[in-house]
Coordinates of C-alpha atoms and ligand atoms in Angstrom, one line a residue:
Chain A
M1 CA 131.1 -62.9 40.2
N2 CA 131.1 -66.1 42.0
T3 CA 127.5 -67.5 41.3
R4 CA 128.1 -70.5 43.0
R5 CA 128.5 -68.8 46.2
L6 CA 125.3 -67.0 45.8
E7 CA 123.5 -70.1 45.0
E8 CA 124.7 -71.6 48.2
I9 CA 123.2 -68.9 50.4
R10 CA 120.0 -68.8 48.6
P11 CA 118.4 -71.4 50.5
K12 CA 119.5 -69.7 53.6
I13 CA 117.9 -66.5 52.6
K14 CA 114.8 -68.5 51.8
A15 CA 114.5 -69.9 55.2
L16 CA 114.7 -66.6 56.8
E17 CA 111.1 -66.1 56.2
A18 CA 110.4 -69.1 58.3
M19 CA 112.4 -67.4 61.1
P20 CA 110.3 -66.9 64.1
A21 CA 111.6 -63.5 64.5
V22 CA 110.1 -62.2 61.1
P23 CA 107.5 -59.8 61.9
T24 CA 104.0 -60.9 60.7
I25 CA 103.4 -57.2 60.1
V26 CA 106.2 -56.8 57.2
Q27 CA 103.8 -58.1 54.6
P28 CA 100.8 -55.7 55.4
L29 CA 103.3 -53.0 56.2
T30 CA 104.9 -53.0 52.7
S31 CA 101.8 -53.4 50.8
M32 CA 100.4 -50.6 52.6
L33 CA 103.5 -48.3 51.9
R34 CA 103.1 -49.2 48.5
L35 CA 99.9 -46.9 48.5
P36 CA 99.6 -43.1 48.1
P37 CA 99.8 -41.4 51.5
E38 CA 96.1 -40.2 51.4
E39 CA 94.9 -43.7 50.7
V40 CA 96.6 -45.2 53.7
D41 CA 94.3 -46.0 56.6
M42 CA 95.5 -44.3 59.8
E43 CA 93.3 -46.7 62.0
R44 CA 95.0 -49.7 60.2
V45 CA 98.4 -48.2 61.0
V46 CA 97.6 -47.7 64.6
E47 CA 96.4 -51.3 64.8
L48 CA 99.8 -52.6 63.4
V49 CA 101.5 -50.5 66.0
S50 CA 99.6 -51.5 68.9
Y51 CA 99.9 -55.2 67.7
D52 CA 103.4 -55.1 68.9
S53 CA 104.4 -53.8 72.3
T54 CA 108.0 -53.0 71.6
I55 CA 107.1 -51.1 68.5
A56 CA 104.2 -49.2 70.4
A57 CA 106.7 -48.4 73.1
Q58 CA 109.3 -46.8 70.6
C59 CA 106.6 -44.9 68.8
L60 CA 105.5 -43.4 72.2
R61 CA 109.2 -42.6 73.2
M62 CA 109.7 -40.9 69.9
A63 CA 106.5 -39.1 70.0
N64 CA 107.5 -37.8 73.5
S65 CA 111.1 -37.0 72.6
P66 CA 112.2 -33.2 72.4
L67 CA 112.1 -33.2 68.8
F68 CA 108.2 -33.2 69.4
G69 CA 108.2 -30.8 72.3
R70 CA 107.8 -33.6 74.7
R71 CA 103.9 -33.6 74.6
D72 CA 103.1 -36.1 77.2
T73 CA 101.6 -38.4 74.3
E74 CA 100.1 -41.5 76.3
T75 CA 98.1 -43.4 73.6
V76 CA 99.4 -45.1 70.8
R77 CA 96.8 -43.5 68.4
S78 CA 97.9 -40.1 69.4
A79 CA 101.6 -41.0 69.3
V80 CA 100.9 -42.3 65.7
L81 CA 99.2 -39.0 64.8
A82 CA 101.7 -36.9 66.4
L83 CA 104.7 -38.6 64.4
G84 CA 103.2 -38.7 61.0
L85 CA 102.9 -41.5 58.8
K86 CA 106.6 -41.4 57.5
R87 CA 108.3 -41.6 60.8
V88 CA 106.1 -44.5 62.0
E89 CA 106.8 -46.2 58.8
A90 CA 110.6 -45.8 59.7
I91 CA 110.1 -47.0 63.1
L92 CA 108.2 -50.0 62.0
L93 CA 110.3 -51.1 59.3
G94 CA 113.5 -50.4 61.5
C95 CA 112.2 -52.6 64.2
C96 CA 110.8 -55.3 62.2
L97 CA 113.6 -55.7 59.9
S98 CA 116.2 -55.5 62.5
R99 CA 114.7 -58.3 64.4
I100 CA 115.4 -60.6 61.5
V101 CA 119.3 -60.4 62.5
P102 CA 119.9 -62.0 65.8
A103 CA 121.8 -59.7 68.1
D104 CA 124.9 -61.8 68.2
K105 CA 125.0 -61.7 64.3
W106 CA 125.4 -57.7 63.9
A107 CA 128.4 -57.1 62.3
F108 CA 128.1 -53.3 63.2
D109 CA 126.1 -51.0 65.4
A110 CA 122.3 -51.5 64.0
A111 CA 121.9 -47.6 65.0
T112 CA 124.6 -46.8 62.6
F113 CA 123.0 -49.0 59.9
W114 CA 119.4 -47.6 60.2
R115 CA 120.8 -44.0 60.3
H116 CA 122.4 -44.8 57.0
S117 CA 119.0 -46.3 55.7
L118 CA 116.8 -43.5 57.1
G119 CA 119.0 -41.0 55.7
C120 CA 118.9 -42.3 52.4
A121 CA 115.4 -42.6 52.6
L122 CA 114.8 -39.0 53.5
V123 CA 117.4 -37.8 50.8
S124 CA 115.7 -39.8 48.1
S125 CA 112.4 -38.5 48.7
K126 CA 113.9 -34.8 49.0
M127 CA 115.5 -35.3 45.8
A128 CA 112.7 -36.8 44.2
K129 CA 110.6 -33.7 45.1
L130 CA 113.4 -31.3 44.0
I131 CA 113.4 -32.9 40.4
G132 CA 109.7 -33.5 40.1
Y133 CA 110.0 -37.4 40.2
P134 CA 106.4 -38.4 40.5
D135 CA 106.4 -40.8 43.4
P136 CA 108.7 -39.6 46.4
E137 CA 107.0 -42.0 48.6
K138 CA 108.4 -44.8 46.6
A139 CA 111.9 -42.9 46.4
Y140 CA 111.4 -43.1 50.5
L141 CA 110.8 -46.6 50.7
A142 CA 113.3 -47.8 48.3
G143 CA 116.0 -45.7 50.1
L144 CA 114.8 -47.2 53.2
L145 CA 115.2 -50.6 52.1
H146 CA 118.2 -50.4 49.6
D147 CA 120.6 -52.2 51.9
L148 CA 118.4 -55.0 52.8
G149 CA 121.0 -57.4 51.5
I150 CA 123.5 -56.2 54.4
L151 CA 121.0 -57.8 56.7
V152 CA 121.0 -60.6 54.6
N153 CA 124.6 -61.1 54.5
M154 CA 124.9 -60.7 58.2
I155 CA 122.6 -63.7 59.0
A156 CA 123.5 -65.9 55.9
C157 CA 127.3 -65.7 56.1
T158 CA 127.9 -63.6 59.3
E159 CA 131.8 -64.4 59.9
D160 CA 132.7 -64.0 56.0
F161 CA 130.6 -60.7 56.2
R162 CA 132.2 -59.5 59.3
A163 CA 135.4 -59.9 57.5
C164 CA 134.2 -58.0 54.6
L165 CA 133.3 -55.0 57.0
Q166 CA 136.6 -55.1 58.8
A167 CA 138.5 -55.1 55.3
A168 CA 136.4 -52.3 54.3
R169 CA 137.2 -50.4 57.3
D170 CA 140.8 -51.2 57.1
G171 CA 141.1 -50.1 53.4
R172 CA 138.8 -47.3 53.8
V173 CA 137.1 -48.5 51.0
A174 CA 133.4 -49.3 49.9
L175 CA 131.9 -52.4 51.3
H176 CA 130.4 -53.7 48.2
R177 CA 133.8 -53.8 46.9
C178 CA 135.0 -55.9 49.6
E179 CA 131.9 -58.1 49.5
E180 CA 132.9 -58.7 45.5
E181 CA 136.4 -59.8 46.7
H182 CA 135.5 -61.8 50.0
L183 CA 132.3 -63.2 49.0
G184 CA 132.0 -63.3 45.5
F185 CA 128.6 -61.5 45.7
T186 CA 127.2 -58.3 47.1
H187 CA 124.4 -57.1 49.3
C188 CA 122.8 -55.9 46.1
Q189 CA 122.4 -59.6 44.9
S190 CA 121.4 -61.1 48.2
G191 CA 119.0 -58.2 48.9
K192 CA 117.2 -58.9 45.8
I193 CA 116.8 -62.4 46.7
L194 CA 114.9 -61.6 49.8
A195 CA 112.8 -58.8 48.2
E196 CA 111.7 -61.0 45.5
H197 CA 110.9 -63.5 48.3
W198 CA 109.0 -60.9 50.1
N199 CA 107.2 -59.8 47.1
F200 CA 108.4 -56.3 47.1
S201 CA 107.5 -54.1 44.0
A202 CA 109.7 -54.7 40.7
D203 CA 111.2 -51.1 40.9
V204 CA 112.0 -51.5 44.6
I205 CA 113.7 -54.6 43.8
A206 CA 115.6 -53.0 41.0
A207 CA 116.7 -50.3 43.2
I208 CA 118.0 -53.0 45.7
E209 CA 119.9 -54.8 43.2
F210 CA 121.6 -51.8 41.1
H211 CA 122.2 -49.2 43.8
H212 CA 125.7 -49.7 43.5
H213 CA 126.2 -49.9 39.7
I214 CA 123.9 -48.5 37.5
V215 CA 123.4 -50.6 34.2
P216 CA 122.0 -49.1 31.4
E217 CA 119.1 -51.5 30.6
S218 CA 118.2 -51.8 34.2
A219 CA 114.3 -51.5 34.9
A220 CA 113.4 -48.5 36.6
R221 CA 116.1 -46.4 36.2
P222 CA 115.1 -43.3 37.6
L223 CA 114.2 -44.7 41.0
V224 CA 117.5 -46.8 40.8
S225 CA 119.5 -43.7 40.3
L226 CA 117.8 -41.6 42.9
V227 CA 118.7 -44.2 45.5
Y228 CA 122.3 -44.7 44.0
L229 CA 122.7 -41.0 44.4
S230 CA 121.2 -40.7 47.9
D231 CA 123.4 -43.7 49.1
S232 CA 126.6 -42.0 47.8
L233 CA 125.5 -38.6 49.4
C234 CA 124.7 -40.2 52.7
R235 CA 128.0 -42.0 52.7
L236 CA 129.5 -38.7 52.1
R237 CA 127.8 -36.9 54.8
D238 CA 128.5 -38.8 57.9
L239 CA 125.4 -41.2 57.5
G240 CA 127.5 -44.0 55.8
Y241 CA 128.5 -47.3 57.8
G242 CA 130.6 -45.7 60.6
Y243 CA 134.0 -45.6 59.0
Y244 CA 135.8 -43.1 56.6
E245 CA 135.5 -43.9 53.0
A246 CA 138.3 -42.5 51.1
M247 CA 136.5 -41.4 48.2
G248 CA 136.1 -38.0 46.1
V249 CA 133.1 -38.3 43.8
D250 CA 132.4 -36.1 40.9
L251 CA 128.3 -36.8 41.4
A252 CA 127.5 -34.8 38.5
G253 CA 130.0 -36.7 36.3
D254 CA 128.4 -39.9 37.6
A255 CA 126.5 -42.6 35.3
A256 CA 123.4 -42.3 37.7
W257 CA 123.6 -38.5 37.4
T258 CA 123.7 -38.5 33.8
A259 CA 120.8 -41.1 33.6
L260 CA 118.5 -39.1 36.0
V261 CA 119.2 -35.9 34.0
E262 CA 118.1 -37.6 30.9
H263 CA 114.7 -38.4 32.4
Y264 CA 114.7 -35.1 34.6
P265 CA 116.3 -32.2 33.1
A266 CA 115.5 -30.2 36.4
L267 CA 118.3 -32.2 38.0
A268 CA 120.7 -30.3 36.0
K269 CA 119.9 -27.1 37.8
V270 CA 120.0 -28.6 41.5
D271 CA 122.4 -27.0 43.7
L272 CA 124.4 -29.9 44.8
A273 CA 126.5 -28.1 47.5
R274 CA 123.1 -26.8 49.0
L275 CA 121.5 -30.2 48.8
T276 CA 124.3 -31.3 50.8
M277 CA 124.2 -28.6 53.4
D278 CA 120.5 -29.6 53.6
I279 CA 121.4 -33.2 54.6
D280 CA 123.7 -31.7 57.2
G281 CA 120.7 -29.9 58.3
A282 CA 118.6 -33.0 58.4
M283 CA 121.0 -35.0 60.4
E284 CA 119.4 -34.0 63.7
E285 CA 116.0 -35.3 62.9
I286 CA 117.5 -38.4 61.5
V287 CA 119.7 -39.2 64.5
A288 CA 116.6 -38.7 66.7
I289 CA 114.2 -41.0 64.8
V290 CA 116.9 -43.8 64.7
D291 CA 117.9 -43.2 68.4
A292 CA 114.0 -43.7 69.2
V293 CA 114.1 -47.1 67.9
F294 CA 117.3 -48.0 69.1
S295 CA 118.9 -47.1 72.2
P296 CA 122.2 -45.9 71.2
G297 CA 125.0 -48.3 71.6
Q298 CA 122.8 -51.5 71.6
P299 CA 123.5 -53.9 69.0
A300 CA 119.9 -54.3 68.1
A301 CA 116.4 -53.2 69.2
E302 CA 114.8 -55.7 71.5
Chain B
M1 CA 134.6 -12.7 58.2
G2 CA 134.7 -10.0 60.2
I3 CA 132.1 -7.3 59.7
G4 CA 130.2 -7.7 63.0
T5 CA 132.1 -10.3 64.6
A6 CA 134.7 -8.3 66.6
K7 CA 132.5 -6.3 68.8
P8 CA 128.7 -6.5 68.9
V9 CA 126.7 -3.7 67.0
T10 CA 123.2 -3.1 67.1
Q11 CA 121.0 -1.3 64.8
S12 CA 120.4 1.5 67.1
D13 CA 124.1 2.5 67.3
A14 CA 123.9 3.9 64.1
T15 CA 121.2 6.6 63.9
D16 CA 121.9 8.1 60.3
L17 CA 121.8 4.8 58.3
R18 CA 119.7 6.3 55.6
D19 CA 122.3 8.5 54.8
P20 CA 122.9 7.7 51.1
A21 CA 126.7 8.4 51.6
Y22 CA 126.8 4.9 53.4
L23 CA 125.5 3.3 49.9
K24 CA 128.3 5.2 48.1
I25 CA 130.9 4.0 50.6
R26 CA 129.6 0.7 50.4
D27 CA 130.0 0.8 46.5
V28 CA 133.4 2.0 46.8
I29 CA 134.6 -0.8 49.2
Y30 CA 132.6 -3.3 46.8
Q31 CA 134.6 -2.1 43.7
V32 CA 137.8 -2.4 45.5
S33 CA 137.5 -5.4 47.6
G34 CA 134.4 -7.3 46.2
I35 CA 133.2 -7.1 49.7
Y36 CA 129.5 -6.4 49.5
Q37 CA 127.1 -5.3 52.3
P38 CA 123.4 -5.9 51.5
E39 CA 121.1 -3.1 52.9
E40 CA 120.1 -5.0 55.9
K41 CA 124.0 -5.3 56.9
L42 CA 124.7 -1.3 56.4
Y43 CA 124.7 -0.9 60.1
L44 CA 127.7 -3.1 60.4
L45 CA 129.2 -0.9 57.7
A46 CA 128.4 2.2 59.6
S47 CA 129.8 1.1 62.8
R48 CA 133.2 0.2 61.1
C49 CA 133.2 3.7 59.3
A50 CA 132.4 5.4 62.7
G51 CA 135.9 4.5 64.2
R52 CA 137.8 5.8 61.0
M53 CA 135.6 8.9 60.9
G54 CA 136.8 9.6 64.4
A55 CA 140.3 9.2 63.4
V56 CA 140.3 11.9 60.4
N57 CA 137.7 13.9 62.2
A58 CA 135.2 13.6 59.5
K59 CA 131.8 14.9 60.7
T60 CA 129.4 13.2 58.4
P61 CA 129.3 10.1 56.3
A62 CA 129.4 12.4 53.1
E63 CA 132.7 14.1 54.6
Y64 CA 134.2 10.7 55.1
L65 CA 133.3 9.7 51.6
E66 CA 135.4 12.4 50.3
H67 CA 138.3 11.1 52.3
L68 CA 137.8 7.7 50.3
T69 CA 137.6 9.2 47.1
V70 CA 138.9 12.6 46.3
R71 CA 141.4 13.5 49.1
A72 CA 145.1 13.1 48.3
N73 CA 145.6 10.2 50.8
R74 CA 142.4 8.3 49.5
E75 CA 144.3 5.2 48.9
A76 CA 145.9 5.0 52.4
E77 CA 142.5 5.7 53.9
L78 CA 140.7 3.0 51.9
R79 CA 143.3 0.7 53.0
L80 CA 142.8 1.6 56.6
L81 CA 139.0 1.3 56.3
L82 CA 139.5 -2.3 54.7
N83 CA 141.5 -3.2 57.6
E84 CA 138.6 -2.4 59.9
I85 CA 136.3 -4.2 57.7
T86 CA 137.9 -7.4 57.0
I87 CA 138.8 -8.6 60.9
G88 CA 139.0 -12.1 60.2
E89 CA 137.5 -14.9 62.5
T90 CA 139.5 -18.0 62.3
Y91 CA 141.4 -20.6 64.4
M92 CA 143.7 -23.6 63.9
F93 CA 142.0 -26.8 62.5
R94 CA 138.9 -25.2 61.5
S95 CA 137.9 -27.6 58.9
P96 CA 139.2 -31.3 59.8
A97 CA 137.2 -32.8 57.1
Q98 CA 139.0 -30.9 54.5
L99 CA 142.2 -32.1 55.8
E100 CA 141.2 -35.6 55.9
A101 CA 140.2 -35.2 52.2
L102 CA 143.6 -34.1 51.7
R103 CA 145.2 -36.8 53.4
R104 CA 143.0 -39.8 52.2
V105 CA 142.2 -38.7 48.5
I106 CA 143.6 -35.5 47.1
L107 CA 147.5 -35.8 48.0
P108 CA 147.7 -39.5 47.1
Q109 CA 146.0 -38.5 43.7
I110 CA 148.0 -35.6 43.3
L111 CA 151.5 -36.9 44.2
E112 CA 151.0 -39.8 41.9
A113 CA 150.2 -37.8 38.9
K114 CA 153.1 -35.3 39.6
S115 CA 155.6 -37.9 40.3
A116 CA 154.8 -39.7 37.0
L117 CA 155.8 -36.5 35.4
G118 CA 158.8 -36.3 37.5
F119 CA 157.8 -33.3 39.7
K120 CA 158.5 -33.2 43.4
R121 CA 157.1 -29.9 44.5
L122 CA 154.0 -29.0 45.8
H123 CA 152.3 -25.4 46.1
L124 CA 149.4 -24.5 48.4
W125 CA 147.7 -21.3 48.7
S126 CA 145.8 -19.9 51.6
A127 CA 143.9 -17.0 50.1
G128 CA 142.6 -14.7 52.7
C129 CA 144.5 -16.3 55.5
S130 CA 143.7 -13.5 58.0
T131 CA 145.9 -14.0 61.2
G132 CA 147.5 -17.0 59.7
E133 CA 145.9 -19.8 61.6
E134 CA 144.7 -21.7 58.4
A135 CA 148.3 -21.4 56.9
Y136 CA 150.0 -22.6 60.1
T137 CA 147.5 -25.6 60.1
L138 CA 148.4 -26.6 56.6
S139 CA 152.1 -26.2 57.6
M140 CA 151.7 -28.7 60.4
F141 CA 149.7 -30.9 58.3
L142 CA 152.4 -31.0 55.5
R143 CA 155.2 -31.4 58.2
E144 CA 153.4 -34.3 59.8
E145 CA 153.3 -36.1 56.3
S146 CA 156.8 -35.0 55.6
E147 CA 158.4 -38.4 56.6
A148 CA 155.5 -40.1 55.0
M149 CA 153.5 -39.4 51.9
L150 CA 155.6 -36.3 51.2
K151 CA 158.9 -37.8 51.9
G152 CA 161.4 -36.2 49.0
W153 CA 158.8 -33.5 48.1
T154 CA 159.4 -29.7 48.5
V155 CA 156.3 -28.0 49.7
D156 CA 155.4 -24.6 50.2
I157 CA 152.4 -22.4 51.0
L158 CA 151.4 -19.0 50.0
A159 CA 149.7 -17.0 52.5
T160 CA 147.8 -14.0 51.6
D161 CA 145.5 -11.4 52.9
L162 CA 144.4 -7.8 52.4
N163 CA 144.5 -6.8 55.7
D164 CA 147.8 -5.5 56.9
H165 CA 147.2 -6.0 60.9
S166 CA 146.2 -9.7 60.2
L167 CA 149.3 -10.2 58.3
T168 CA 151.5 -8.5 60.8
V169 CA 149.8 -10.9 63.5
A170 CA 150.1 -13.8 61.2
K171 CA 153.9 -13.4 60.6
A172 CA 154.5 -13.1 64.4
G173 CA 152.7 -16.5 64.9
I174 CA 151.7 -15.8 68.5
Y175 CA 148.3 -17.5 69.4
G176 CA 146.2 -17.7 72.5
E177 CA 143.7 -20.3 73.5
Y178 CA 141.1 -19.2 70.9
A179 CA 143.2 -19.8 68.0
L180 CA 144.5 -23.1 69.5
R181 CA 141.4 -24.7 70.7
S182 CA 141.5 -27.6 68.3
T183 CA 144.9 -28.1 68.2
T184 CA 146.1 -31.3 70.3
E185 CA 148.5 -31.3 73.0
L186 CA 150.9 -33.2 70.8
L187 CA 151.1 -30.8 68.0
R188 CA 151.3 -27.9 70.5
R189 CA 154.3 -29.5 71.9
K190 CA 155.9 -30.5 68.5
Y191 CA 155.4 -27.2 66.5
F192 CA 155.0 -24.2 69.4
K193 CA 157.3 -22.6 71.9
P194 CA 156.0 -20.8 75.0
H195 CA 155.6 -17.2 74.5
D196 CA 154.3 -15.9 77.6
D197 CA 151.9 -17.5 80.4
K198 CA 148.8 -17.5 77.9
R199 CA 150.4 -17.8 74.7
L200 CA 152.4 -19.8 72.3
Q201 CA 154.5 -19.1 69.3
V202 CA 155.0 -21.0 66.2
T203 CA 158.5 -22.6 65.6
D204 CA 160.6 -22.2 62.8
P205 CA 160.0 -25.5 60.9
L206 CA 156.4 -24.3 60.7
K207 CA 157.3 -20.7 59.5
S208 CA 159.7 -21.8 57.0
L209 CA 157.1 -23.4 54.6
I210 CA 155.0 -20.2 54.6
R211 CA 155.4 -16.8 52.6
F212 CA 152.9 -14.1 53.6
E213 CA 152.2 -11.5 51.3
R214 CA 149.6 -8.8 51.0
V215 CA 147.4 -9.5 48.1
N216 CA 144.0 -8.3 47.2
L217 CA 142.0 -10.8 45.6
R218 CA 140.4 -8.3 43.4
D219 CA 143.7 -7.0 42.2
D220 CA 143.6 -8.4 38.6
S221 CA 147.2 -7.9 37.6
K222 CA 148.5 -9.1 40.9
M223 CA 146.5 -12.2 40.7
T224 CA 148.1 -13.4 37.6
F225 CA 151.2 -13.9 39.4
F226 CA 150.6 -17.1 41.4
K227 CA 150.5 -19.6 38.7
G228 CA 151.2 -23.5 39.3
M229 CA 149.0 -24.0 42.5
D230 CA 148.2 -27.5 43.4
I231 CA 145.6 -26.5 46.1
I232 CA 143.9 -23.3 47.0
F233 CA 142.2 -22.6 50.2
C234 CA 139.9 -19.8 50.0
C235 CA 137.6 -20.2 53.0
N236 CA 135.0 -17.8 54.3
V237 CA 136.5 -14.9 52.2
L238 CA 134.2 -15.0 49.4
I239 CA 131.1 -14.5 51.6
Y240 CA 130.6 -10.9 51.5
F241 CA 131.5 -10.7 47.7
D242 CA 128.7 -10.3 45.4
L243 CA 128.4 -12.6 42.1
N244 CA 130.4 -10.6 39.7
S245 CA 133.5 -10.2 42.0
K246 CA 133.3 -14.1 43.0
R247 CA 133.3 -14.8 39.5
K248 CA 136.5 -12.8 38.7
V249 CA 138.3 -14.3 41.5
M250 CA 137.2 -17.8 40.3
Q251 CA 138.7 -16.9 36.9
H252 CA 142.1 -16.3 38.4
F253 CA 141.8 -19.4 40.8
Y254 CA 141.0 -21.4 37.8
S255 CA 143.9 -20.5 36.0
N256 CA 146.4 -20.3 38.7
L257 CA 145.5 -24.0 39.5
L258 CA 147.3 -26.6 37.7
P259 CA 145.0 -29.3 36.0
G260 CA 143.9 -31.7 38.6
G261 CA 144.2 -29.2 41.2
Y262 CA 141.5 -28.4 44.0
L263 CA 139.9 -25.3 45.5
F264 CA 138.3 -25.4 48.9
L265 CA 135.8 -22.7 50.2
G266 CA 134.4 -22.6 53.4
H267 CA 131.6 -24.5 55.0
A268 CA 128.7 -22.4 54.0
E269 CA 130.0 -21.5 50.5
S270 CA 129.0 -22.7 47.2
L271 CA 130.1 -22.1 43.6
Y272 CA 126.5 -22.7 42.4
Q273 CA 126.0 -20.5 39.2
V274 CA 129.4 -18.9 40.1
D275 CA 131.6 -20.9 37.9
D276 CA 130.6 -24.1 36.2
R277 CA 134.3 -24.9 35.1
F278 CA 135.1 -26.5 38.3
H279 CA 133.8 -29.6 39.0
L280 CA 131.9 -30.0 42.5
V281 CA 133.7 -32.9 44.2
H282 CA 132.4 -34.6 47.5
F283 CA 134.6 -35.9 50.0
P284 CA 133.3 -37.3 53.3
G285 CA 132.1 -34.2 55.3
A286 CA 133.7 -31.6 52.9
I287 CA 133.2 -30.4 49.3
G288 CA 136.0 -29.5 46.9
Y289 CA 136.1 -27.9 43.5
W290 CA 138.1 -29.7 41.0
K291 CA 139.9 -28.3 37.9
P292 CA 139.7 -31.4 35.7
P293 CA 142.7 -32.2 33.5
V294 CA 142.4 -31.7 29.7
G295 CA 140.5 -34.5 28.1
Y296 CA 138.4 -35.4 31.4
T297 CA 135.1 -36.7 30.3
G298 CA 133.3 -37.6 33.4
G299 CA 132.7 -40.9 35.1
G300 CA 132.3 -40.1 38.4
K301 CA 135.6 -40.3 40.1
P302 CA 138.2 -37.5 39.6
Ligands
SAM1 C1 137.2 -15.0 58.1 S1 138.7 -14.6 57.4 C2 139.0 -16.3 56.8 C3 140.0 -16.7 57.6 C4 140.5 -18.1 57.0 N1 140.5 -18.3 55.8 C5 139.5 -19.2 57.8 O1 138.6 -19.7 57.1 O2 139.5 -19.5 58.9 C6 138.5 -13.6 56.0 C7 139.9 -12.9 55.5 O3 139.4 -12.6 54.0 C8 140.0 -11.3 53.9 N2 139.6 -10.6 52.7 C9 138.5 -10.1 52.5 N3 138.6 -9.4 51.2 C10 139.6 -9.5 50.7 C11 140.2 -9.2 49.5 N4 139.6 -8.7 48.5 N5 141.6 -9.9 49.3 C12 142.0 -10.4 50.1 N6 141.7 -10.9 51.3 C13 140.4 -10.5 51.6 C14 139.9 -10.5 55.2 O4 141.0 -9.6 55.3 C15 140.0 -11.7 56.2 O5 141.3 -11.7 56.9
FE2_2 FE1 124.6 -50.6 49.4
FE2_3 FE1 123.9 -47.9 51.4

């Protein structure tokens, strides 16, 4: 690993927070998301959403989409209630975080990126519930944020990252492999730096840092493994980065799987084929949510 | 598969569904073919029997049951009834993700392993090939690779089914728009010739790779003949088999496959709790079942 390169970009990452586009609501939002759902103050959520006209408009658009029966929702309040906390969170985070990446720095379609993140969030929390992991909300959040470092890399080393993505596409290989080769570090490390800087909780930081290679001594192993597995499943079910990754994965023989089974024996009994078909089934909702945030085809939400 | 796909039947068509003879006919079919009709689907079975009952002039299901069990020509009659029951829905290029996995992941892996041992032959099996579309699809696929990945290799496809009518159609290789709806213009021109103004016929290069044969997957002695397979496709065949017959068939497939070989099932099928010797392997958009080589100890990647 080329740590010098990472040190070079570290100041740039630190500077991200000062960028005008960094949404003031990221902080209150992430601390709010750490709460169990019953402790979340819905009025505060409505307030946060109303605070930002773009986000408010996107919530309304989503609430009025066919998925919610086009119910002529007019107020932000009723839109938030109709959507439910989860979807509002997804929209909020999606909007906020994509704004930190200027439109001309996106290496690929923003909608594709959020489809993957949201897919991973949904699969993580679903799997968490399946195996009895005590905090499915946390799994959701960690899934949503796991690839934060990709945003960082797009900003901090735009051209190099573009080259990585192109190489990954051409070789049909995993993106983090190409990052290792071309950048000397991966979005796991750069994501960790930003996440620490933004004071994310330790286990979410661990999920960001280790979601591509489980290390035995890593903290928060169950959460990390959940995110690792969800990320793999999404990339295998058309919720990846928009290109064909030539891979055949024996998930149940994977280190992440084995690590998780140690903590949750119920996992050994999960019907992976069915879970996979469930993901296919959830695709429609994922695509609808993401399309509510991003008009398809546009590089970033504005 | 067929029951119910050929002509629409409704519950009201069959008035005497509670006739216990249907349950016995169901059991006879199950014993010989593994095709199982749960109670809710008996009306489909009844409608298929109706045709044969007319032909042999049986007045009641009980009388027809005799034709299937005690009359001298019972085997022939059973075969005729099975032909009615197993009308196969199929078309070319039904599962592109499977082919992509074959092209990008599986074949490179198998070819490498085999050529290291000095082998240059590849054996595929379309088990439950119905009217042949799957077999011809594989044949096109292999032909397309014959100047690339498969240069210098000898390949063959075994295509088997229980249904004589389907096999006759398969051997003739004449297809209309329905079967060809996912076949590109390019491939049509390359591998087919006009038959009449609506249909195309496969050309010899496609046919010559395939051997069609009538095989009942439940015929235990026959099933032991097909050793040395690299990849088996048994798509949308086992859906009506009950657990026990699935297990039996899987045992055969497992021993027919070479170590390192793959089995593909249809999209909605899973081997969950059917057979745990196969490893479930995820590919983008597809799931395969892998027979690991001796000594495989896991590690995520076959
Ligand atoms: C729906 S078709 C599948 C065609 C093709 N594999 C595909 O997926 O497009 C199912 C076929 O399985 C065959 N089949 C059912 N039971 C069988 C058995 N016991 N032995 C052999 N073939 C069987 C039927 O005759 C039918 O042609
Ligand atoms: Fe990642
Ligand atoms: Fe990811």
